[in-house]
């Protein structure tokens, strides 16, 4: 079962982290750096909520605790980004891999902007990505979108693309420190949810 983290207070802080399975090879004699690209690069998100009212804080503490053993869904922050009405984008065709996807279901001429997050909802779970190049959907609502990181779960034909309110889903890998007690508030240090 997936735990869906509720909208956090306006003052909550988010920090998106890149988690790399790839590496960089350094020559022993000083030469050029060589990338060692491997599948599985993904995201983690650090969430800092500070002090909350007692009721909201206790609910969040339960979600954090459960998120260490169950999947927790966290919205990706895109403050100030207006995405308008994209339509209902979906994967167009099976057997796609790498750092681009053929998509359909966009409203005609819809712009997909570099730097926007989106979530691919695959049969094996959702994965988050960042658009790498701005592209405009054609008159039929189709577009080939390039992104980072590369796909690490294979999407099926017609899998949903979440462009409005994208999210990551994973486990709590750092739970921070939480305090409650007799006060009217609950405080939590930042916690980290990592895809995978």
GROMACS .gro file of N, CA and C in nm, residues 17-124:
model
  324
   17UNK      N    1   1.738   1.560  -0.441
   17UNK     CA    2   1.874   1.506  -0.455
   17UNK      C    3   1.880   1.414  -0.576
   18UNK      N    4   1.991   1.416  -0.644
   18UNK     CA    5   2.017   1.320  -0.750
   18UNK      C    6   2.090   1.202  -0.688
   19UNK      N    7   2.040   1.083  -0.711
   19UNK     CA    8   2.105   0.962  -0.660
   19UNK      C    9   2.158   0.888  -0.782
   20UNK      N   10   2.290   0.878  -0.791
   20UNK     CA   11   2.352   0.822  -0.911
   20UNK      C   12   2.399   0.680  -0.887
   21UNK      N   13   2.362   0.592  -0.977
   21UNK     CA   14   2.420   0.458  -0.981
   21UNK      C   15   2.538   0.457  -1.077
   22UNK      N   16   2.548   0.563  -1.157
   22UNK     CA   17   2.660   0.579  -1.249
   22UNK      C   18   2.780   0.630  -1.172
   23UNK      N   19   2.892   0.644  -1.240
   23UNK     CA   20   3.013   0.691  -1.174
   23UNK      C   21   3.102   0.759  -1.278
   24UNK      N   22   3.211   0.813  -1.232
   24UNK     CA   23   3.310   0.874  -1.320
   24UNK      C   24   3.443   0.804  -1.297
   25UNK      N   25   3.501   0.756  -1.406
   25UNK     CA   26   3.631   0.689  -1.397
   25UNK      C   27   3.741   0.793  -1.416
   26UNK      N   28   3.836   0.793  -1.324
   26UNK     CA   29   3.949   0.883  -1.330
   26UNK      C   30   4.073   0.803  -1.370
   27UNK      N   31   4.141   0.852  -1.470
   27UNK     CA   32   4.262   0.782  -1.516
   27UNK      C   33   4.371   0.791  -1.410
   28UNK      N   34   4.440   0.681  -1.389
   28UNK     CA   35   4.545   0.677  -1.288
   28UNK      C   36   4.664   0.767  -1.322
   29UNK      N   37   4.678   0.800  -1.448
   29UNK     CA   38   4.791   0.883  -1.489
   29UNK      C   39   4.749   1.026  -1.519
   30UNK      N   40   4.628   1.064  -1.486
   30UNK     CA   41   4.581   1.201  -1.507
   30UNK      C   42   4.506   1.220  -1.635
   31UNK      N   43   4.467   1.165  -1.722
   31UNK     CA   44   4.394   1.190  -1.846
   31UNK      C   45   4.251   1.236  -1.825
   32UNK      N   46   4.176   1.223  -1.928
   32UNK     CA   47   4.037   1.270  -1.929
   32UNK      C   48   3.949   1.184  -1.838
   33UNK      N   49   3.845   1.247  -1.788
   33UNK     CA   50   3.745   1.175  -1.710
   33UNK      C   51   3.656   1.096  -1.806
   34UNK      N   52   3.612   0.978  -1.764
   34UNK     CA   53   3.523   0.895  -1.847
   34UNK      C   54   3.398   0.861  -1.768
   35UNK      N   55   3.280   0.896  -1.823
   35UNK     CA   56   3.158   0.860  -1.752
   35UNK      C   57   3.132   0.710  -1.762
   36UNK      N   58   3.089   0.650  -1.652
   36UNK     CA   59   3.048   0.510  -1.649
   36UNK      C   60   2.898   0.510  -1.624
   37UNK      N   61   2.821   0.518  -1.731
   37UNK     CA   62   2.676   0.528  -1.718
   37UNK      C   63   2.615   0.391  -1.694
   38UNK      N   64   2.532   0.384  -1.592
   38UNK     CA   65   2.459   0.263  -1.558
   38UNK      C   66   2.313   0.300  -1.534
   39UNK      N   67   2.227   0.207  -1.559
   39UNK     CA   68   2.085   0.228  -1.534
   39UNK      C   69   2.058   0.242  -1.385
   40UNK      N   70   1.958   0.317  -1.351
   40UNK     CA   71   1.916   0.324  -1.212
   40UNK      C   72   1.936   0.458  -1.144
   41UNK      N   73   1.991   0.560  -1.214
   41UNK     CA   74   1.996   0.693  -1.153
   41UNK      C   75   1.853   0.734  -1.119
   42UNK      N   76   1.835   0.799  -1.007
   42UNK     CA   77   1.700   0.835  -0.963
   42UNK      C   78   1.706   0.952  -0.866
   43UNK      N   79   1.593   0.983  -0.804
   43UNK     CA   80   1.583   1.098  -0.715
   43UNK      C   81   1.554   1.056  -0.572
   44UNK      N   82   1.591   1.146  -0.482
   44UNK     CA   83   1.546   1.141  -0.343
   44UNK      C   84   1.502   1.283  -0.311
   45UNK      N   85   1.419   1.297  -0.212
   45UNK     CA   86   1.373   1.430  -0.172
   45UNK      C   87   1.383   1.443  -0.021
   46UNK      N   88   1.445   1.552   0.022
   46UNK     CA   89   1.456   1.582   0.164
   46UNK      C   90   1.346   1.682   0.198
   47UNK      N   91   1.270   1.652   0.300
   47UNK     CA   92   1.157   1.736   0.339
   47UNK      C   93   1.182   1.787   0.480
   48UNK      N   94   1.171   1.918   0.498
   48UNK     CA   95   1.191   1.980   0.629
   48UNK      C   96   1.064   2.058   0.663
   49UNK      N   97   0.991   2.010   0.763
   49UNK     CA   98   0.865   2.077   0.797
   49UNK      C   99   0.872   2.159   0.925
   50UNK      N  100   0.974   2.138   1.008
   50UNK     CA  101   0.985   2.214   1.132
   50UNK      C  102   0.874   2.178   1.229
   51UNK      N  103   0.823   2.276   1.301
   51UNK     CA  104   0.720   2.252   1.403
   51UNK      C  105   0.582   2.257   1.339
   52UNK      N  106   0.498   2.164   1.379
   52UNK     CA  107   0.360   2.157   1.332
   52UNK      C  108   0.266   2.153   1.451
   53UNK      N  109   0.141   2.185   1.428
   53UNK     CA  110   0.041   2.168   1.532
   53UNK      C  111   0.036   2.022   1.574
   54UNK      N  112  -0.009   1.997   1.695
   54UNK     CA  113  -0.003   1.862   1.751
   54UNK      C  114  -0.074   1.758   1.663
   55UNK      N  115  -0.196   1.785   1.618
   55UNK     CA  116  -0.271   1.685   1.541
   55UNK      C  117  -0.202   1.657   1.408
   56UNK      N  118  -0.168   1.760   1.332
   56UNK     CA  119  -0.102   1.744   1.202
   56UNK      C  120   0.035   1.679   1.222
   57UNK      N  121   0.107   1.720   1.324
   57UNK     CA  122   0.240   1.666   1.351
   57UNK      C  123   0.238   1.518   1.383
   58UNK      N  124   0.142   1.477   1.464
   58UNK     CA  125   0.133   1.334   1.498
   58UNK      C  126   0.100   1.250   1.375
   59UNK      N  127   0.013   1.301   1.289
   59UNK     CA  128  -0.021   1.229   1.166
   59UNK      C  129   0.104   1.214   1.077
   60UNK      N  130   0.182   1.321   1.067
   60UNK     CA  131   0.303   1.314   0.986
   60UNK      C  132   0.403   1.215   1.045
   61UNK      N  133   0.416   1.213   1.178
   61UNK     CA  134   0.508   1.118   1.242
   61UNK      C  135   0.471   0.974   1.207
   62UNK      N  136   0.342   0.944   1.205
   62UNK     CA  137   0.298   0.809   1.170
   62UNK      C  138   0.335   0.779   1.024
   63UNK      N  139   0.313   0.876   0.934
   63UNK     CA  140   0.348   0.854   0.793
   63UNK      C  141   0.498   0.831   0.776
   64UNK      N  142   0.580   0.908   0.848
   64UNK     CA  143   0.726   0.890   0.839
   64UNK      C  144   0.764   0.751   0.888
   65UNK      N  145   0.709   0.711   1.001
   65UNK     CA  146   0.742   0.579   1.058
   65UNK      C  147   0.699   0.468   0.962
   66UNK      N  148   0.579   0.476   0.910
   66UNK     CA  149   0.531   0.373   0.817
   66UNK      C  150   0.611   0.374   0.688
   67UNK      N  151   0.659   0.493   0.647
   67UNK     CA  152   0.733   0.508   0.522
   67UNK      C  153   0.869   0.439   0.523
   68UNK      N  154   0.913   0.392   0.640
   68UNK     CA  155   1.038   0.316   0.644
   68UNK      C  156   1.018   0.174   0.594
   69UNK      N  157   0.894   0.126   0.591
   69UNK     CA  158   0.868  -0.010   0.545
   69UNK      C  159   0.763  -0.018   0.436
   70UNK      N  160   0.693   0.093   0.410
   70UNK     CA  161   0.593   0.099   0.305
   70UNK      C  162   0.625   0.218   0.216
   71UNK      N  163   0.581   0.213   0.092
   71UNK     CA  164   0.610   0.321  -0.002
   71UNK      C  165   0.536   0.449   0.039
   72UNK      N  166   0.609   0.561   0.032
   72UNK     CA  167   0.556   0.692   0.067
   72UNK      C  168   0.563   0.781  -0.057
   73UNK      N  169   0.452   0.844  -0.094
   73UNK     CA  170   0.447   0.932  -0.210
   73UNK      C  171   0.461   1.077  -0.162
   74UNK      N  172   0.557   1.148  -0.222
   74UNK     CA  173   0.585   1.287  -0.185
   74UNK      C  174   0.576   1.373  -0.310
   75UNK      N  175   0.499   1.483  -0.305
   75UNK     CA  176   0.492   1.571  -0.422
   75UNK      C  177   0.626   1.638  -0.448
   76UNK      N  178   0.661   1.651  -0.577
   76UNK     CA  179   0.783   1.722  -0.613
   76UNK      C  180   0.754   1.871  -0.619
   77UNK      N  181   0.837   1.952  -0.556
   77UNK     CA  182   0.810   2.096  -0.551
   77UNK      C  183   0.839   2.164  -0.684
   78UNK      N  184   0.743   2.238  -0.732
   78UNK     CA  185   0.762   2.318  -0.853
   78UNK      C  186   0.696   2.453  -0.831
   79UNK      N  187   0.735   2.518  -0.725
   79UNK     CA  188   0.675   2.647  -0.692
   79UNK      C  189   0.697   2.748  -0.803
   80UNK      N  190   0.590   2.818  -0.838
   80UNK     CA  191   0.599   2.922  -0.940
   80UNK      C  192   0.593   2.870  -1.082
   81UNK      N  193   0.574   2.740  -1.101
   81UNK     CA  194   0.567   2.682  -1.236
   81UNK      C  195   0.420   2.667  -1.273
   82UNK      N  196   0.381   2.728  -1.383
   82UNK     CA  197   0.245   2.714  -1.435
   82UNK      C  198   0.250   2.621  -1.555
   83UNK      N  199   0.182   2.510  -1.546
   83UNK     CA  200   0.185   2.413  -1.655
   83UNK      C  201   0.058   2.415  -1.740
   84UNK      N  202  -0.040   2.495  -1.702
   84UNK     CA  203  -0.160   2.506  -1.784
   84UNK      C  204  -0.236   2.375  -1.793
   85UNK      N  205  -0.288   2.346  -1.913
   85UNK     CA  206  -0.371   2.228  -1.937
   85UNK      C  207  -0.302   2.138  -2.039
   86UNK      N  208  -0.225   2.039  -1.992
   86UNK     CA  209  -0.149   1.956  -2.085
   86UNK      C  210  -0.231   1.852  -2.160
   87UNK      N  211  -0.352   1.824  -2.112
   87UNK     CA  212  -0.428   1.711  -2.166
   87UNK      C  213  -0.405   1.592  -2.076
   88UNK      N  214  -0.405   1.472  -2.132
   88UNK     CA  215  -0.379   1.350  -2.055
   88UNK      C  216  -0.268   1.272  -2.125
   89UNK      N  217  -0.142   1.315  -2.105
   89UNK     CA  218  -0.032   1.249  -2.176
   89UNK      C  219  -0.011   1.105  -2.130
   90UNK      N  220   0.023   1.022  -2.229
   90UNK     CA  221   0.048   0.880  -2.205
   90UNK      C  222   0.164   0.834  -2.292
   91UNK      N  223   0.223   0.722  -2.252
   91UNK     CA  224   0.330   0.661  -2.331
   91UNK      C  225   0.269   0.610  -2.462
   92UNK      N  226   0.334   0.642  -2.573
   92UNK     CA  227   0.287   0.600  -2.705
   92UNK      C  228   0.377   0.487  -2.755
   93UNK      N  229   0.334   0.364  -2.732
   93UNK     CA  230   0.409   0.249  -2.780
   93UNK      C  231   0.490   0.183  -2.670
   94UNK      N  232   0.507   0.053  -2.686
   94UNK     CA  233   0.583  -0.026  -2.588
   94UNK      C  234   0.730  -0.032  -2.628
   95UNK      N  235   0.810  -0.100  -2.547
   95UNK     CA  236   0.951  -0.125  -2.574
   95UNK      C  237   1.033   0.002  -2.588
   96UNK      N  238   1.007   0.100  -2.504
   96UNK     CA  239   1.086   0.224  -2.505
   96UNK      C  240   1.183   0.221  -2.388
   97UNK      N  241   1.301   0.275  -2.411
   97UNK     CA  242   1.406   0.277  -2.308
   97UNK      C  243   1.493   0.399  -2.331
   98UNK      N  244   1.583   0.426  -2.236
   98UNK     CA  245   1.677   0.536  -2.253
   98UNK      C  246   1.628   0.666  -2.196
   99UNK      N  247   1.660   0.776  -2.265
   99UNK     CA  248   1.631   0.910  -2.212
   99UNK      C  249   1.534   0.987  -2.300
  100UNK      N  250   1.451   0.917  -2.375
  100UNK     CA  251   1.343   0.984  -2.448
  100UNK      C  252   1.224   0.891  -2.456
  101UNK      N  253   1.106   0.952  -2.461
  101UNK     CA  254   0.981   0.877  -2.471
  101UNK      C  255   0.893   0.940  -2.577
  102UNK      N  256   0.831   0.857  -2.658
  102UNK     CA  257   0.726   0.904  -2.747
  102UNK      C  258   0.597   0.907  -2.665
  103UNK      N  259   0.533   1.022  -2.664
  103UNK     CA  260   0.412   1.041  -2.584
  103UNK      C  261   0.299   1.091  -2.673
  104UNK      N  262   0.175   1.063  -2.633
  104UNK     CA  263   0.059   1.122  -2.699
  104UNK      C  264  -0.039   1.165  -2.592
  105UNK      N  265  -0.150   1.224  -2.634
  105UNK     CA  266  -0.252   1.267  -2.539
  105UNK      C  267  -0.238   1.410  -2.490
  106UNK      N  268  -0.136   1.482  -2.538
  106UNK     CA  269  -0.123   1.624  -2.503
  106UNK      C  270  -0.228   1.704  -2.578
  107UNK      N  271  -0.263   1.819  -2.524
  107UNK     CA  272  -0.340   1.914  -2.602
  107UNK      C  273  -0.251   1.963  -2.716
  108UNK      N  274  -0.308   1.986  -2.835
  108UNK     CA  275  -0.226   2.031  -2.949
  108UNK      C  276  -0.146   2.157  -2.916
  109UNK      N  277  -0.022   2.158  -2.960
  109UNK     CA  278   0.070   2.271  -2.944
  109UNK      C  279   0.109   2.298  -2.798
  110UNK      N  280   0.089   2.201  -2.711
  110UNK     CA  281   0.124   2.220  -2.570
  110UNK      C  282   0.276   2.218  -2.553
  111UNK      N  283   0.333   2.317  -2.483
  111UNK     CA  284   0.478   2.319  -2.461
  111UNK      C  285   0.517   2.238  -2.337
  112UNK      N  286   0.614   2.150  -2.353
  112UNK     CA  287   0.671   2.074  -2.241
  112UNK      C  288   0.809   2.136  -2.217
  113UNK      N  289   0.826   2.205  -2.105
  113UNK     CA  290   0.943   2.290  -2.083
  113UNK      C  291   1.059   2.219  -2.012
  114UNK      N  292   1.178   2.254  -2.056
  114UNK     CA  293   1.301   2.207  -1.992
  114UNK      C  294   1.297   2.243  -1.844
  115UNK      N  295   1.331   2.145  -1.759
  115UNK     CA  296   1.336   2.168  -1.615
  115UNK      C  297   1.209   2.127  -1.542
  116UNK      N  298   1.103   2.092  -1.614
  116UNK     CA  299   0.981   2.046  -1.549
  116UNK      C  300   0.998   1.901  -1.506
  117UNK      N  301   0.944   1.870  -1.387
  117UNK     CA  302   0.936   1.731  -1.343
  117UNK      C  303   0.813   1.665  -1.405
  118UNK      N  304   0.822   1.535  -1.424
  118UNK     CA  305   0.705   1.454  -1.456
  118UNK      C  306   0.727   1.314  -1.399
  119UNK      N  307   0.618   1.242  -1.381
  119UNK     CA  308   0.623   1.107  -1.326
  119UNK      C  309   0.566   1.011  -1.429
  120UNK      N  310   0.639   0.904  -1.456
  120UNK     CA  311   0.591   0.797  -1.543
  120UNK      C  312   0.535   0.688  -1.452
  121UNK      N  313   0.408   0.655  -1.469
  121UNK     CA  314   0.344   0.554  -1.385
  121UNK      C  315   0.349   0.421  -1.461
  122UNK      N  316   0.451   0.339  -1.428
  122UNK     CA  317   0.471   0.211  -1.496
  122UNK      C  318   0.400   0.099  -1.420
  123UNK      N  319   0.386  -0.018  -1.482
  123UNK     CA  320   0.326  -0.132  -1.411
  123UNK      C  321   0.404  -0.171  -1.285
  124UNK      N  322   0.536  -0.141  -1.283
  124UNK     CA  323   0.620  -0.177  -1.168
  124UNK      C  324   0.634  -0.065  -1.067
   0.00000   0.00000   0.00000
